[in-house]
Amino acid sequence: MDLELLQLRAATMQRIRSFFVGKNYLELDTPALSTTLIPETCLEVFKTEYVEPWNGMSRPLYLVPSPEIYIKRIIAQHKVDVFQLSKCYRNVESIGRIHNPEFTMLEYYTMKADYKKSAKLTEDLFRAILPPVPVSGTDFWNRIRPPFIYLTMNDAFREYAGFYLADAMDVQDLAGHAKLLGIAEPVNHPFHTWPWDDLYELILVQCIEPKLPQTKPVVIMDYPAKVPCLAKDIPGAGTQPLWKQRWELYVSGIEIANCYTEEDDTEKVHHYFEEEGRLKQQTAKIPHAIDNGYWKIFRDFPSCSGVALGFDRLLAVISGHNTISSVLPFTL
């Protein structure tokens, strides 16, 4: 990395800190190692060990894929607005355009806020941290500046895939749309045998994301409730909510951030951890220990909203690059 990019990296981190400290957020510095992790079937982790010097016995430890496991304990106890810039570690991902096994994450949690308030806060953050002078020209500069474009997931499917996702909540219906869209169907694994959330993800990645506007940052809101996550439901007319209070932010076609109105219903959190933990033990390439009592912190968890933002991806789009390897000081 050249000196100019190192300076931009440092300046952007300083602007982030100034932004949140100016709003009275508490900066955290949580550990990179943990004896247990939150079970997430969508990612793999790094395992290491601590060796006791007096007897040579070892104890397994894991590099955190996100500081969330520690941050939420602090929120449960102190109920304050917090932020953290931290190294995170994810295994079994292709090293490439937007992935690296070690990366920098910005996480921030706002008390008494929902996902819509966090979206506006993120717009303010962008205004505060973008360098005062365009790096790659005026047209590029306008594409990464607020205001954001807001689009629901249901409307995104209608606009870019030709059907409302709300009308395809059955896997057979969704499989039919995937075929009409011309997505290649595995011979030995036809679409109608796929889990609904896997098929939805395939259409999202192949047909929605590539067509999103790149004239401004885009927030896709209201993710399907069929995709498990710790975001609150959006109340609906039926007994089963269709949507979650969740958004993701895309800048220049790159997914930058993920946000929830954090679930604080203890029983729902407990069920999520039990189900994800069960699946994780069945499918994980690198099994890890799970704190089976972690859900108990949600017995007194405040209403809040949290955002996880990939700092390296942000730096790439700010500097006009399309790969994070261009803005990492060192790569593997």
Coordinates of C-alpha atoms in Angstrom, one line a residue:
M1 CA 0.0 0.0 0.0
D2 CA 1.3 3.5 -0.9
L3 CA 1.7 6.3 1.7
E4 CA -1.4 8.2 0.4
L5 CA -3.7 5.2 1.1
L6 CA -2.1 4.6 4.5
Q7 CA -2.8 8.3 5.3
L8 CA -6.4 8.0 4.1
R9 CA -6.9 4.9 6.2
A10 CA -5.6 6.6 9.3
A11 CA -7.6 9.8 8.6
T12 CA -10.9 7.8 8.0
M13 CA -10.4 6.0 11.3
Q14 CA -9.8 9.3 13.1
R15 CA -13.0 10.8 11.5
I16 CA -15.0 7.8 12.6
R17 CA -13.8 8.1 16.2
S18 CA -14.5 11.9 16.2
F19 CA -18.0 11.3 14.8
F20 CA -19.0 8.9 17.5
V21 CA -17.2 10.4 20.4
G22 CA -18.9 13.7 19.4
K23 CA -22.2 12.0 19.9
N24 CA -21.2 10.6 23.3
Y25 CA -20.8 7.0 22.1
L26 CA -18.5 4.9 24.3
E27 CA -15.6 3.4 22.4
L28 CA -15.0 -0.2 23.2
D29 CA -11.9 -2.4 22.9
T30 CA -13.0 -6.0 23.3
P31 CA -10.8 -9.2 23.0
A32 CA -10.0 -10.9 19.8
L33 CA -10.0 -14.3 21.5
S34 CA -13.0 -16.1 23.1
T35 CA -13.7 -19.5 24.7
T36 CA -17.1 -19.6 23.1
L37 CA -18.8 -18.0 20.0
I38 CA -22.3 -17.1 18.8
P39 CA -23.4 -19.9 16.5
E40 CA -23.8 -18.6 12.9
T41 CA -24.2 -21.2 10.2
C42 CA -23.3 -18.7 7.5
L43 CA -19.6 -18.4 8.5
E44 CA -16.6 -20.4 9.7
V45 CA -14.1 -19.5 12.3
F46 CA -10.4 -19.8 13.3
K47 CA -9.5 -22.1 16.1
T48 CA -6.4 -21.9 18.2
E49 CA -5.4 -22.9 21.8
Y50 CA -3.8 -21.7 25.0
V51 CA -1.1 -24.0 26.4
E52 CA -0.7 -23.8 30.2
P53 CA 3.1 -23.4 31.0
W54 CA 3.1 -25.5 34.1
N55 CA 1.6 -28.7 32.8
G56 CA 1.4 -28.3 29.0
M57 CA -2.4 -28.8 29.0
S58 CA -4.3 -26.9 26.3
R59 CA -7.5 -25.0 26.2
P60 CA -9.3 -24.2 22.9
L61 CA -9.8 -20.6 21.9
Y62 CA -11.4 -19.0 18.9
L63 CA -10.7 -15.8 17.0
V64 CA -13.9 -13.7 17.0
P65 CA -15.7 -13.3 13.6
S66 CA -17.3 -10.2 15.2
P67 CA -17.0 -8.4 18.5
E68 CA -20.8 -8.8 19.0
I69 CA -20.4 -11.5 21.6
Y70 CA -18.6 -9.1 23.9
I71 CA -20.4 -5.9 22.9
K72 CA -23.8 -7.2 23.7
R73 CA -22.7 -8.2 27.2
I74 CA -21.6 -4.6 27.8
I75 CA -24.8 -3.2 26.4
A76 CA -26.9 -5.6 28.6
Q77 CA -25.0 -4.4 31.7
H78 CA -24.6 -0.7 31.0
K79 CA -27.2 0.2 28.3
V80 CA -25.1 2.9 26.6
D81 CA -24.4 3.9 23.0
V82 CA -21.2 2.2 21.9
F83 CA -18.9 1.8 18.9
Q84 CA -15.8 -0.2 18.1
L85 CA -13.2 -0.5 15.3
S86 CA -11.8 -4.0 15.6
K87 CA -10.1 -6.8 13.7
C88 CA -12.3 -9.8 12.9
Y89 CA -11.5 -13.2 11.5
R90 CA -13.5 -15.5 9.2
N91 CA -12.3 -18.8 7.8
V92 CA -13.2 -20.8 4.7
E93 CA -13.9 -17.8 2.5
S94 CA -12.3 -17.1 -0.8
I95 CA -9.6 -14.5 -0.6
G96 CA -10.6 -12.0 -3.3
R97 CA -12.3 -8.8 -4.2
I98 CA -14.2 -8.2 -1.0
H99 CA -13.0 -10.9 1.3
N100 CA -10.0 -11.4 3.5
P101 CA -9.6 -13.8 6.4
E102 CA -8.6 -10.9 8.7
F103 CA -10.4 -7.6 8.2
T104 CA -11.5 -4.5 10.1
M105 CA -15.1 -4.0 11.2
L106 CA -16.8 -1.0 12.6
E107 CA -19.8 -1.8 14.8
Y108 CA -22.0 0.7 16.5
Y109 CA -25.1 0.3 18.7
T110 CA -27.7 3.0 19.5
M111 CA -30.0 2.8 22.5
K112 CA -33.7 3.4 22.0
A113 CA -33.3 3.3 18.2
D114 CA -34.7 1.1 15.5
Y115 CA -33.1 0.2 12.1
K116 CA -34.6 3.3 10.4
K117 CA -32.9 5.6 12.9
S118 CA -29.6 3.7 12.4
A119 CA -29.9 4.2 8.6
K120 CA -30.1 8.0 9.1
L121 CA -27.2 7.9 11.5
T122 CA -25.2 6.0 8.9
E123 CA -26.0 8.8 6.4
D124 CA -24.6 11.3 8.9
L125 CA -21.5 9.1 9.4
F126 CA -20.8 9.1 5.7
R127 CA -21.1 12.9 5.5
A128 CA -18.7 13.2 8.4
I129 CA -16.0 10.8 7.2
L130 CA -15.8 11.3 3.5
P131 CA -12.6 13.1 2.6
P132 CA -13.1 16.8 1.8
V133 CA -11.5 16.5 -1.6
P134 CA -12.7 13.9 -4.2
V135 CA -10.2 11.1 -4.7
S136 CA -11.4 9.9 -8.1
G137 CA -13.4 12.7 -9.8
T138 CA -16.7 14.4 -9.3
D139 CA -19.0 11.7 -10.9
F140 CA -17.5 9.0 -8.7
W141 CA -17.7 11.3 -5.7
N142 CA -21.5 11.9 -6.2
R143 CA -22.0 8.1 -6.3
I144 CA -20.7 7.5 -2.8
R145 CA -22.3 10.5 -1.0
P146 CA -25.6 10.7 0.8
P147 CA -28.5 10.9 0.6
F148 CA -29.1 7.2 0.3
I149 CA -31.6 5.5 -2.0
Y150 CA -34.1 3.4 0.0
L151 CA -35.7 0.3 -1.4
T152 CA -37.6 -2.6 0.3
M153 CA -36.5 -6.1 -0.5
N154 CA -40.0 -6.9 -1.8
D155 CA -39.8 -3.9 -4.2
A156 CA -36.3 -4.8 -5.2
F157 CA -37.4 -8.3 -6.3
R158 CA -40.3 -6.7 -8.3
E159 CA -38.0 -4.2 -9.9
Y160 CA -35.1 -6.4 -10.8
A161 CA -36.5 -10.0 -10.9
G162 CA -40.0 -9.3 -12.1
F163 CA -42.0 -10.6 -9.1
Y164 CA -42.8 -9.6 -5.6
L165 CA -41.0 -11.8 -3.1
A166 CA -44.1 -11.7 -0.9
D167 CA -45.9 -13.7 -3.5
A168 CA -43.2 -16.5 -3.5
M169 CA -43.0 -17.5 0.1
D170 CA -43.4 -21.2 -1.0
V171 CA -40.3 -22.9 -2.3
Q172 CA -42.1 -24.2 -5.3
D173 CA -43.1 -20.7 -6.4
L174 CA -39.6 -19.4 -5.8
A175 CA -38.1 -22.3 -7.8
G176 CA -40.4 -21.5 -10.7
H177 CA -39.2 -17.9 -10.7
A178 CA -35.5 -18.9 -10.6
K179 CA -36.0 -21.0 -13.7
L180 CA -37.8 -18.2 -15.5
L181 CA -34.9 -15.9 -14.7
G182 CA -32.6 -18.3 -16.5
I183 CA -30.5 -19.2 -13.5
A184 CA -28.6 -22.5 -14.1
E185 CA -30.2 -25.4 -12.2
P186 CA -28.0 -28.2 -10.9
V187 CA -29.0 -31.5 -12.5
N188 CA -28.7 -33.5 -9.3
H189 CA -30.1 -30.7 -7.1
P190 CA -33.2 -29.2 -8.7
F191 CA -34.4 -25.9 -7.3
H192 CA -37.6 -27.3 -5.7
T193 CA -35.4 -29.4 -3.3
W194 CA -33.5 -26.3 -2.1
P195 CA -34.2 -24.7 1.3
W196 CA -36.2 -21.5 0.7
D197 CA -33.5 -19.2 2.1
D198 CA -30.8 -20.7 -0.1
L199 CA -32.8 -20.2 -3.2
Y200 CA -33.7 -16.6 -2.2
E201 CA -30.0 -15.9 -1.6
L202 CA -29.1 -17.3 -5.1
I203 CA -31.7 -15.0 -6.8
L204 CA -30.6 -12.0 -4.7
V205 CA -26.9 -12.4 -5.6
Q206 CA -27.4 -13.3 -9.2
C207 CA -30.3 -11.1 -10.2
I208 CA -30.8 -8.3 -7.7
E209 CA -27.4 -7.1 -6.5
P210 CA -25.9 -6.7 -9.9
K211 CA -28.8 -4.4 -11.0
L212 CA -28.9 -2.1 -8.0
P213 CA -28.4 1.6 -8.8
Q214 CA -24.8 2.9 -8.5
T215 CA -25.7 6.6 -8.7
K216 CA -26.0 6.7 -5.0
P217 CA -25.5 4.4 -2.0
V218 CA -28.5 2.0 -1.8
V219 CA -30.2 0.7 1.4
I220 CA -32.3 -2.5 0.9
M221 CA -34.7 -2.7 3.8
D222 CA -37.1 -5.2 5.3
Y223 CA -35.4 -8.6 4.8
P224 CA -37.5 -11.8 4.7
A225 CA -38.3 -13.3 8.0
K226 CA -37.7 -16.8 6.5
V227 CA -33.9 -16.0 6.8
P228 CA -33.1 -16.4 10.5
C229 CA -31.4 -13.6 12.3
L230 CA -31.5 -11.6 15.5
A231 CA -33.6 -8.7 14.1
K232 CA -37.0 -7.8 15.3
D233 CA -40.0 -8.8 13.1
I234 CA -42.1 -6.3 11.3
P235 CA -45.7 -6.8 12.5
G236 CA -47.9 -8.0 9.7
A237 CA -51.5 -8.9 9.0
G238 CA -51.0 -12.6 9.5
T239 CA -49.8 -14.7 12.4
Q240 CA -46.4 -15.2 10.8
P241 CA -44.5 -11.9 10.0
L242 CA -43.0 -11.8 6.5
W243 CA -40.2 -9.3 7.1
K244 CA -37.5 -8.4 9.6
Q245 CA -36.3 -5.0 10.7
R246 CA -33.0 -5.3 8.8
W247 CA -31.2 -3.5 6.1
E248 CA -28.0 -3.8 4.1
L249 CA -26.1 -0.9 2.5
Y250 CA -24.6 -1.1 -1.0
V251 CA -22.1 1.4 -2.3
S252 CA -20.8 1.2 -5.9
G253 CA -22.3 -2.3 -6.0
I254 CA -20.4 -3.5 -2.9
E255 CA -22.3 -4.6 0.2
I256 CA -20.8 -2.4 3.0
A257 CA -23.0 -2.7 6.1
N258 CA -25.7 -4.8 7.8
C259 CA -28.2 -3.5 10.4
Y260 CA -30.8 -4.9 12.7
T261 CA -33.3 -3.5 15.1
E262 CA -31.9 -5.9 17.7
E263 CA -34.2 -8.7 19.0
D264 CA -34.7 -8.3 22.7
D265 CA -37.4 -11.0 23.3
T266 CA -35.6 -13.5 25.5
E267 CA -37.6 -16.6 24.3
K268 CA -37.0 -15.7 20.6
V269 CA -33.3 -15.2 21.2
H270 CA -33.1 -18.5 23.1
H271 CA -34.8 -20.4 20.3
Y272 CA -32.5 -18.8 17.7
F273 CA -29.4 -19.8 19.6
E274 CA -30.7 -23.3 20.1
E275 CA -31.6 -23.8 16.4
E276 CA -28.4 -22.2 15.1
G277 CA -26.3 -24.1 17.6
R278 CA -27.9 -27.4 16.5
L279 CA -27.3 -26.7 12.8
K280 CA -23.8 -25.4 13.5
Q281 CA -22.8 -28.6 15.2
Q282 CA -24.0 -30.6 12.1
T283 CA -22.5 -28.4 9.4
A284 CA -19.4 -26.6 10.7
K285 CA -16.1 -27.3 9.1
I286 CA -14.5 -25.9 12.2
P287 CA -16.7 -26.7 15.2
H288 CA -16.6 -24.3 18.1
A289 CA -17.9 -24.1 21.6
I290 CA -21.1 -22.3 22.3
D291 CA -22.1 -20.5 25.5
N292 CA -25.5 -22.2 26.1
G293 CA -26.4 -19.5 28.7
Y294 CA -25.5 -16.5 26.5
W295 CA -29.2 -15.9 25.7
K296 CA -29.8 -15.0 29.4
I297 CA -28.3 -11.6 28.9
F298 CA -31.4 -10.7 26.9
R299 CA -33.6 -10.9 30.0
D300 CA -32.6 -7.3 30.6
F301 CA -31.5 -6.1 27.2
P302 CA -32.4 -2.6 26.1
S303 CA -34.2 -1.6 23.0
C304 CA -31.5 -0.7 20.5
S305 CA -30.2 -1.0 16.9
G306 CA -26.8 -2.2 15.8
V307 CA -24.8 -1.8 12.6
A308 CA -21.8 -3.8 11.4
L309 CA -19.8 -2.0 8.7
G310 CA -16.9 -3.4 6.7
F311 CA -14.2 -0.7 7.1
D312 CA -11.9 -2.1 4.4
R313 CA -14.8 -2.2 1.9
L314 CA -15.7 1.3 2.9
L315 CA -12.1 2.5 2.4
A316 CA -12.0 0.8 -1.0
V317 CA -15.1 2.6 -2.4
I318 CA -13.9 5.9 -0.8
S319 CA -10.6 5.6 -2.6
G320 CA -12.1 4.5 -5.9
H321 CA -10.9 0.9 -5.8
N322 CA -13.0 -2.2 -6.5
T323 CA -11.0 -4.6 -4.3
I324 CA -10.1 -4.5 -0.6
S325 CA -6.7 -5.9 -1.3
S326 CA -5.9 -2.5 -2.7
V327 CA -6.4 -0.8 0.6
L328 CA -5.1 -3.4 3.0
P329 CA -1.6 -2.6 4.4
F330 CA -0.7 -6.3 4.0
T331 CA -2.4 -9.2 2.4
L332 CA -2.1 -13.0 2.8

